[in-house]
Structures are given as structure tokens and as C-alpha cells.
Coordinates of C-alpha atoms and ligand atoms in Angstrom, one line a residue:
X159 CA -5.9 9.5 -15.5
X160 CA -4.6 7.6 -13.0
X161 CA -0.9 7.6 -12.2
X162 CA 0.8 4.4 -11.3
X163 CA 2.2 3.8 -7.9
X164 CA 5.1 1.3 -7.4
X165 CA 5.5 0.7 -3.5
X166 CA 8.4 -1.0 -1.9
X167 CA 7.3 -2.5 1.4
X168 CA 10.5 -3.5 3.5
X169 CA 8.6 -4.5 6.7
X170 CA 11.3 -5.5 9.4
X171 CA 14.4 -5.4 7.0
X172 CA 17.3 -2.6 6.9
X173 CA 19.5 -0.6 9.3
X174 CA 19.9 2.6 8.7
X175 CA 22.9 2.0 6.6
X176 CA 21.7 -0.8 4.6
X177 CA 18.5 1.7 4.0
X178 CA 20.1 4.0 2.6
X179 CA 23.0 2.7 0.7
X180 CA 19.9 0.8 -1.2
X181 CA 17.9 4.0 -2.0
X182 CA 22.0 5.5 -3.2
X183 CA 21.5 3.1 -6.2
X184 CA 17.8 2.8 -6.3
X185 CA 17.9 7.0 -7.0
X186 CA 20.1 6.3 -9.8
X187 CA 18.4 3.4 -11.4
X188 CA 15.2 5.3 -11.4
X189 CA 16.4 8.6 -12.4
X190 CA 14.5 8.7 -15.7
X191 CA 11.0 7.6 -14.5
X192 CA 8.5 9.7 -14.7
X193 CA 5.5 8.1 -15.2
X194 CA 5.3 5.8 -12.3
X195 CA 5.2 7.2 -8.6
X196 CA 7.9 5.8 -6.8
X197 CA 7.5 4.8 -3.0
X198 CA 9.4 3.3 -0.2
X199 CA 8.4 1.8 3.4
X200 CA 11.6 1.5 5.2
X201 CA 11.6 0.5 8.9
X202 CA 10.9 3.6 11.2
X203 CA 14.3 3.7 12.1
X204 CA 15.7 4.6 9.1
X205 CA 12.6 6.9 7.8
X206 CA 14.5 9.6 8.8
X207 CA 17.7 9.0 6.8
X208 CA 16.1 7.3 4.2
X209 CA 13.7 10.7 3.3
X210 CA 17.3 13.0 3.8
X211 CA 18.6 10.6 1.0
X212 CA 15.6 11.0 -1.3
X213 CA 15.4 14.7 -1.1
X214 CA 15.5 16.1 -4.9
X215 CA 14.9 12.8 -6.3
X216 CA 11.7 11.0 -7.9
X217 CA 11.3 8.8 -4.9
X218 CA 8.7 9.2 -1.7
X219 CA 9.0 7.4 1.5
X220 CA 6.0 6.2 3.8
X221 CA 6.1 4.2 7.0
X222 CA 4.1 0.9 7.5
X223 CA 2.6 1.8 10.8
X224 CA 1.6 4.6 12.9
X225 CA -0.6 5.2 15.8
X226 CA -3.7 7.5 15.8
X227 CA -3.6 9.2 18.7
X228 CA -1.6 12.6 18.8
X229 CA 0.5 11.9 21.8
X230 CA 0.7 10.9 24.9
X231 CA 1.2 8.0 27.3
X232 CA 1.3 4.8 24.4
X233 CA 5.0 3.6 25.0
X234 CA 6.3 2.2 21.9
X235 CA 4.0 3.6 19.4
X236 CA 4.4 6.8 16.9
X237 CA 1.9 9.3 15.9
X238 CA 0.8 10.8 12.6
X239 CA 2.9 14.2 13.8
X240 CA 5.7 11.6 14.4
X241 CA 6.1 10.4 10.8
X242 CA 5.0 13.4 9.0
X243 CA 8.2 15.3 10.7
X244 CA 10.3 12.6 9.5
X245 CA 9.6 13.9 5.9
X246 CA 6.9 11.1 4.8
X247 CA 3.9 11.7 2.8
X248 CA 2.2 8.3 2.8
X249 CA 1.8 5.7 5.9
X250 CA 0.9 2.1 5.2
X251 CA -2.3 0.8 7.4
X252 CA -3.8 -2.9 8.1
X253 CA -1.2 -4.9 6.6
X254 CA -2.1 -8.5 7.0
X255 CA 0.7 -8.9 8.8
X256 CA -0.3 -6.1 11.2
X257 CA -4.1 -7.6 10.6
X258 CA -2.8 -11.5 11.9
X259 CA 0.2 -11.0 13.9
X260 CA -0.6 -7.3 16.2
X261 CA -3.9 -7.8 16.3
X262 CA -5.3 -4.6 13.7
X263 CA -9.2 -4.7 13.0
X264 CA -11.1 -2.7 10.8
X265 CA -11.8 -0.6 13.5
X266 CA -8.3 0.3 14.1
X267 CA -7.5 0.4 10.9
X268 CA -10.2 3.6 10.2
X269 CA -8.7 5.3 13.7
X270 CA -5.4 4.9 11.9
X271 CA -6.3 6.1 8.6
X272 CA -8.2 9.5 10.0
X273 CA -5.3 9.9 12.0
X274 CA -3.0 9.8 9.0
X275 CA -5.5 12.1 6.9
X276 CA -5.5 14.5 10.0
X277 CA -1.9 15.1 9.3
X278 CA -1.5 15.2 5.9
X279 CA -0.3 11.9 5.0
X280 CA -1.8 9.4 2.5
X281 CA -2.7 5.9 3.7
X282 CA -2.5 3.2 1.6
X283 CA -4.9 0.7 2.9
X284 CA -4.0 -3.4 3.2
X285 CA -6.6 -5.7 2.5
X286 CA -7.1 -8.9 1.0
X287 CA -9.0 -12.5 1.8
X288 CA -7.1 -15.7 3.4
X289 CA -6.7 -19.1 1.4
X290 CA -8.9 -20.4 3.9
X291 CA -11.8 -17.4 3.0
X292 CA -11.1 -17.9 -0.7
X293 CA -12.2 -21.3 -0.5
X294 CA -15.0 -20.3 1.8
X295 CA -16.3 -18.3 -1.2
X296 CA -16.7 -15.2 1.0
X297 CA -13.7 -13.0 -1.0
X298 CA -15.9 -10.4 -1.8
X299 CA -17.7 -10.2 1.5
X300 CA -14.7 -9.8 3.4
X301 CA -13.3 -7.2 0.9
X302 CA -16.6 -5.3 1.1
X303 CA -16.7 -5.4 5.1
X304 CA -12.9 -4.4 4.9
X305 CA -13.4 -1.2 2.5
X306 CA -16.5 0.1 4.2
X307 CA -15.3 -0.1 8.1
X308 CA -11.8 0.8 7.2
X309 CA -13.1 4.2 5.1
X310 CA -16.2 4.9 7.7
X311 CA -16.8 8.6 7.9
X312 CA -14.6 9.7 5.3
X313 CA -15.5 12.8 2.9
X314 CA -15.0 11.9 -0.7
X315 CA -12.3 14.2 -0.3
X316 CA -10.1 12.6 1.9
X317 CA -11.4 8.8 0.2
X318 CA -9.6 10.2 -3.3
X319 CA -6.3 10.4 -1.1
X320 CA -6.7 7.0 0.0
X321 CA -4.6 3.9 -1.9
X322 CA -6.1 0.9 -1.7
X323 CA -3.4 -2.1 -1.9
X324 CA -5.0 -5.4 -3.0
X325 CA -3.2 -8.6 -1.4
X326 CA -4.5 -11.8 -1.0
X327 CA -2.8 -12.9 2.0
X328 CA -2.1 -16.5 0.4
X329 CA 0.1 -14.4 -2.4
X330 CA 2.4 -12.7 0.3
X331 CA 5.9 -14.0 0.4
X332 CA 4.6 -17.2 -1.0
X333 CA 5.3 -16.9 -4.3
X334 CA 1.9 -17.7 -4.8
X335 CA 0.7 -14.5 -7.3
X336 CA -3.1 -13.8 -7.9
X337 CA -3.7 -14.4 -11.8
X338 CA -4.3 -10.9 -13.1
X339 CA -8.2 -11.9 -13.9
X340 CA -8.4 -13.1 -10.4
X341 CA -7.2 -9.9 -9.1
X342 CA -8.5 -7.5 -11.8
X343 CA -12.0 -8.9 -10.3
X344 CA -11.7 -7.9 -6.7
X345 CA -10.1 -4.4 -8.5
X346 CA -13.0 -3.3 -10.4
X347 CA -15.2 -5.2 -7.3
X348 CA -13.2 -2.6 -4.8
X349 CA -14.1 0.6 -7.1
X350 CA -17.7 -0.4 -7.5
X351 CA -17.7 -0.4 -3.9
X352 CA -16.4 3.3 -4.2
X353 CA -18.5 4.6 -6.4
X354 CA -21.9 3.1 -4.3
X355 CA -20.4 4.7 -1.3
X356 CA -19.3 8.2 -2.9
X357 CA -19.2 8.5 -6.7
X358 CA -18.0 7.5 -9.9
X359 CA -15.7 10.3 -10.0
X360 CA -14.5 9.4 -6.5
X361 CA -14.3 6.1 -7.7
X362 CA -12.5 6.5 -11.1
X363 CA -9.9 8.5 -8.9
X364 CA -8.9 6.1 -6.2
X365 CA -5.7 3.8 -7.3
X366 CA -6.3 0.2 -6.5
X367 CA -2.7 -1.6 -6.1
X368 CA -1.8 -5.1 -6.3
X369 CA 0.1 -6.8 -3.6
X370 CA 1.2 -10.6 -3.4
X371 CA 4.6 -12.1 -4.4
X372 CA 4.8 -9.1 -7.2
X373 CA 8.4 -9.6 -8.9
X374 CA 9.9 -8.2 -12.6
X375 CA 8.5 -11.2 -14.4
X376 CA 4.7 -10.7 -13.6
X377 CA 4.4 -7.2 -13.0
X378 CA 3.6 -6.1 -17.1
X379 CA 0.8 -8.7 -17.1
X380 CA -0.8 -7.5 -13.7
X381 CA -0.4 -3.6 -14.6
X382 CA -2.1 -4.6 -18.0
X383 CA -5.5 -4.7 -16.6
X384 CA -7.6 -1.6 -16.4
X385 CA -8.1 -1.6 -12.2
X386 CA -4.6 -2.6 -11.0
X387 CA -3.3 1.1 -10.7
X388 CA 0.7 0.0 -8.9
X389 CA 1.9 -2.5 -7.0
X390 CA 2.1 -2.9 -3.3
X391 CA 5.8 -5.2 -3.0
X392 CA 7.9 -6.7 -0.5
X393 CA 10.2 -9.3 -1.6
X394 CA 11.2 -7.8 -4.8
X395 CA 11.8 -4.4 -3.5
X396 CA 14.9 -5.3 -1.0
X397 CA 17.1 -5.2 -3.8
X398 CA 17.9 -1.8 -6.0
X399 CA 18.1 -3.9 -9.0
X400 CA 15.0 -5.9 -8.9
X401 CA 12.9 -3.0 -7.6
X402 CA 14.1 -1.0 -10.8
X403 CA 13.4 -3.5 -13.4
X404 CA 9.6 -4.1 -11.7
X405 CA 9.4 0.1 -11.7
X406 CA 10.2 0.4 -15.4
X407 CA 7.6 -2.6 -16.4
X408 CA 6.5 -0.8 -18.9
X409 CA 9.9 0.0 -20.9
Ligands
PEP606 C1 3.9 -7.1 0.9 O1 4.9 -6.8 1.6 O2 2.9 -6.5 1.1 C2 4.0 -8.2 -0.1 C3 3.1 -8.3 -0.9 O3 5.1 -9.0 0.0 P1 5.7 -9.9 -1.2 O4 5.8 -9.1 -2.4 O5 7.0 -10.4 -0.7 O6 4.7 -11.0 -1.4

């Protein structure tokens, strides 16, 4: 049984304080959930605060970035030790906007995500197809190239700690949501994919999120298909109130 995973991407949004009066209420608003798993992405900045705040609670903090290399001479960048010590257990990789604005590849995103595995952390893995490759037709070939060089060389025992976060990148901040057929497709797509390269048990274990203009009012129809394990959310997450209703969908 998979459990689900509710992730609240805050990309570059948040000082410190603003961080973590949020999570002050968020803790309280989620206190009685137990059967989704609760995670935020705050800025690096305030990771450090942000998992002091959460300590006790219900709630798990990952960044949205690191670097794979251990250390070293790469000014500006953070490594897997780096996040890890500021009390993380997941790391986001090859968000589109990482993918289209800082150049990531699939390339860099597997150096990032053995990095992360190295350490401990669990990546949760971005991909999803442009407009302009959805009306290509080629969807599935570019989620199939994205799974397969982003997990290359991975065991099936680090694949099953791996979260995959479906998002079309037309459904990201644009309001624009995936219907849930259209993304319950690429889902079960994504875990046939999984269970070629490893499994079915690999497969069957791996939680596929949705990501993509996600909000309160959709969320229940999305979760309702069998592959969409969580949700993958940026907009809707920046407020305490929001976040909590999309968290409890199912209440
Ligand atoms: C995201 O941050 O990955 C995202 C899907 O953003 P939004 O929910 O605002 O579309």
C-alpha cells in the first residue's frame, strides 16, 4: 500500500521568518493527519529553521536543489552532506524550472539523484512534457527518455526510494490542471516503465505524484485515480490554510 505524499514546493518564496511562522500554523492545522505524508520545500535559507520548527510534528522538509558533488571548489552550490545536516530527508531534482531556466538535463539530474541516495535523502524526481511536446504527440517519449536517464544505474533498491512528481510543465502556475484521465495515463505509463526496467514489485512500490496548478478544489478528483500517489504543489502550498484543506482531501 502506498502511502500518500502531499508536497509543498515554495521555490523562491519565504524568509526565514515568514517560513516558519507558516509551518507554526501549518503544524497545528495538520495535527491529526495521519494518513498522508506531509512535506515541505522551503528555500535553503530557511531549511534550517524550518526543520527546528517541525521537530515532533507530522511534517518533513526537503530542499529543491542540491549539488552532487561532496565538496569542494563549486561556489554557490550545496551538497547532499549540506542538506542532510540541515535535518532534511527528501531533496527535489529536475524541476522544470531548474530543467528551462538553470540549464538541468537528464544527465544531471541522475548525478543529482545518486548524490542524494548517497546520503540518505530521498529524491523526488520532476518531470513532465511542454505544451509545445504535447501537441507534438511525443508525451510519452519524452517521459520515457526522462525516467530512464534520470534513474540510470540505480538498484531497485534505491529506485523504491525514489518519488516521481508528474507535472506537465503547461499546468505549472497556470492554472491550467491535467484532467485526472490525462494524467492518470502518463501515471500508470510511468510505473510500466518501472516495472520493464526492475519489477512489478519495484513498480507497485514507487509513488507517482501529480504536479501542475494542484489546489483544494481538484485535488479529491486527481488522488481518486489508482496511479496518482500525492501531489507535487506550489501555488497552493504558500498559505497554511490552503495547504491544509488540499492535505485533508480526503476528509
Ligand atoms: C510546482 O511548484 O511544482 C507546481 C506544480 O506549482 P503550481 O502548483 O503553482 O502549479
Amino acid at each position: 500500500m502506498r502511502k500518500p505524499l502531499m508536497i509543498g514546493n515554495w521555490k523562491m518564496n519565504k524568509t526565514i521568518s515568514e517560513a516558519v511562522s507558516i509551518v507554526k500554523s501549518m503544524k497545528n492545522a495538520v495535527v491529526d493527519v495521519t494518513d498522508v505524508e506531509i512535506l515541505l520545500c522551503p528555500a535553503f535559507t530557511a531549511l534550517y529553521a524550518v526543520n527546528n520548527e517541525v521537530k515532533g510534528s507530522n511534517i518533513n522538509v526537503g530542499a529543491q536543489n542540491l549539488f552532487w558533488e561532496s565538496e569542494g571548489a563549486f561556489t554557490g552550490e550545496i551538497s547532499p552532506a549540506m542538506v542532510k545536516d540541515t535535518g532534511c530527508s527528501y531533496v527535489l531534482i529536475g524541476h522544470s524550472e531548474r530543467r528551462q531556466y538553470f540549464g538541468e538535463t537528464n544527465e544531471t539530474v541522475n548525478k543529482k539523484v545518486k548524490g542524494a541516495l548517497a546520503i540518505g535523502l530521498n529524491p523526488v524526481v520532476c518531470i513532465g512534457e511542454t505544451l509545445k511536446e504535447r501537441e507534438e504527440n511525443v508525451t510519452f517519449n519524452v517521459i520515457e527518455k526522462q525516467i530512464k536517464e534520470g534513474a540510470k544505474g540505480l538498484t531497485p533498491e534505491q529506485a523504491v526510494l525514489t518519488v516521481i512528481a508528474y507535472e506537465p510543465v503547461w499546468a505549472i502556475g497556470t492554472g491550467k490542471t491535467a484532467t485526472p484521465e490525462q494524467a492518470q495515463k502518463v501515471h500508470a505509463f510511468v510505473r510500466k516503465i518501472y516495472a520493464n526496467m526492475y519489477k512489478e514489485e519495484v513498480a507497485d512500490k514507487i509513488r507517482i505524484l501529480y504536479g501542475g496548478s494542484v489546489n483544494p478544489g481538484n485535488v479529491s478528483n486527481l488522488m481518486e485515480q489508482p496511479d496518482i500517489d500525492g501531489g507535487l504543489v506550489g501555488g497552493a502550498s504558500l498559505e497554511s490554510e490552503s495547504f491544509a484543506k488540499l492535505i485533508k482531501y480526503s476528509k
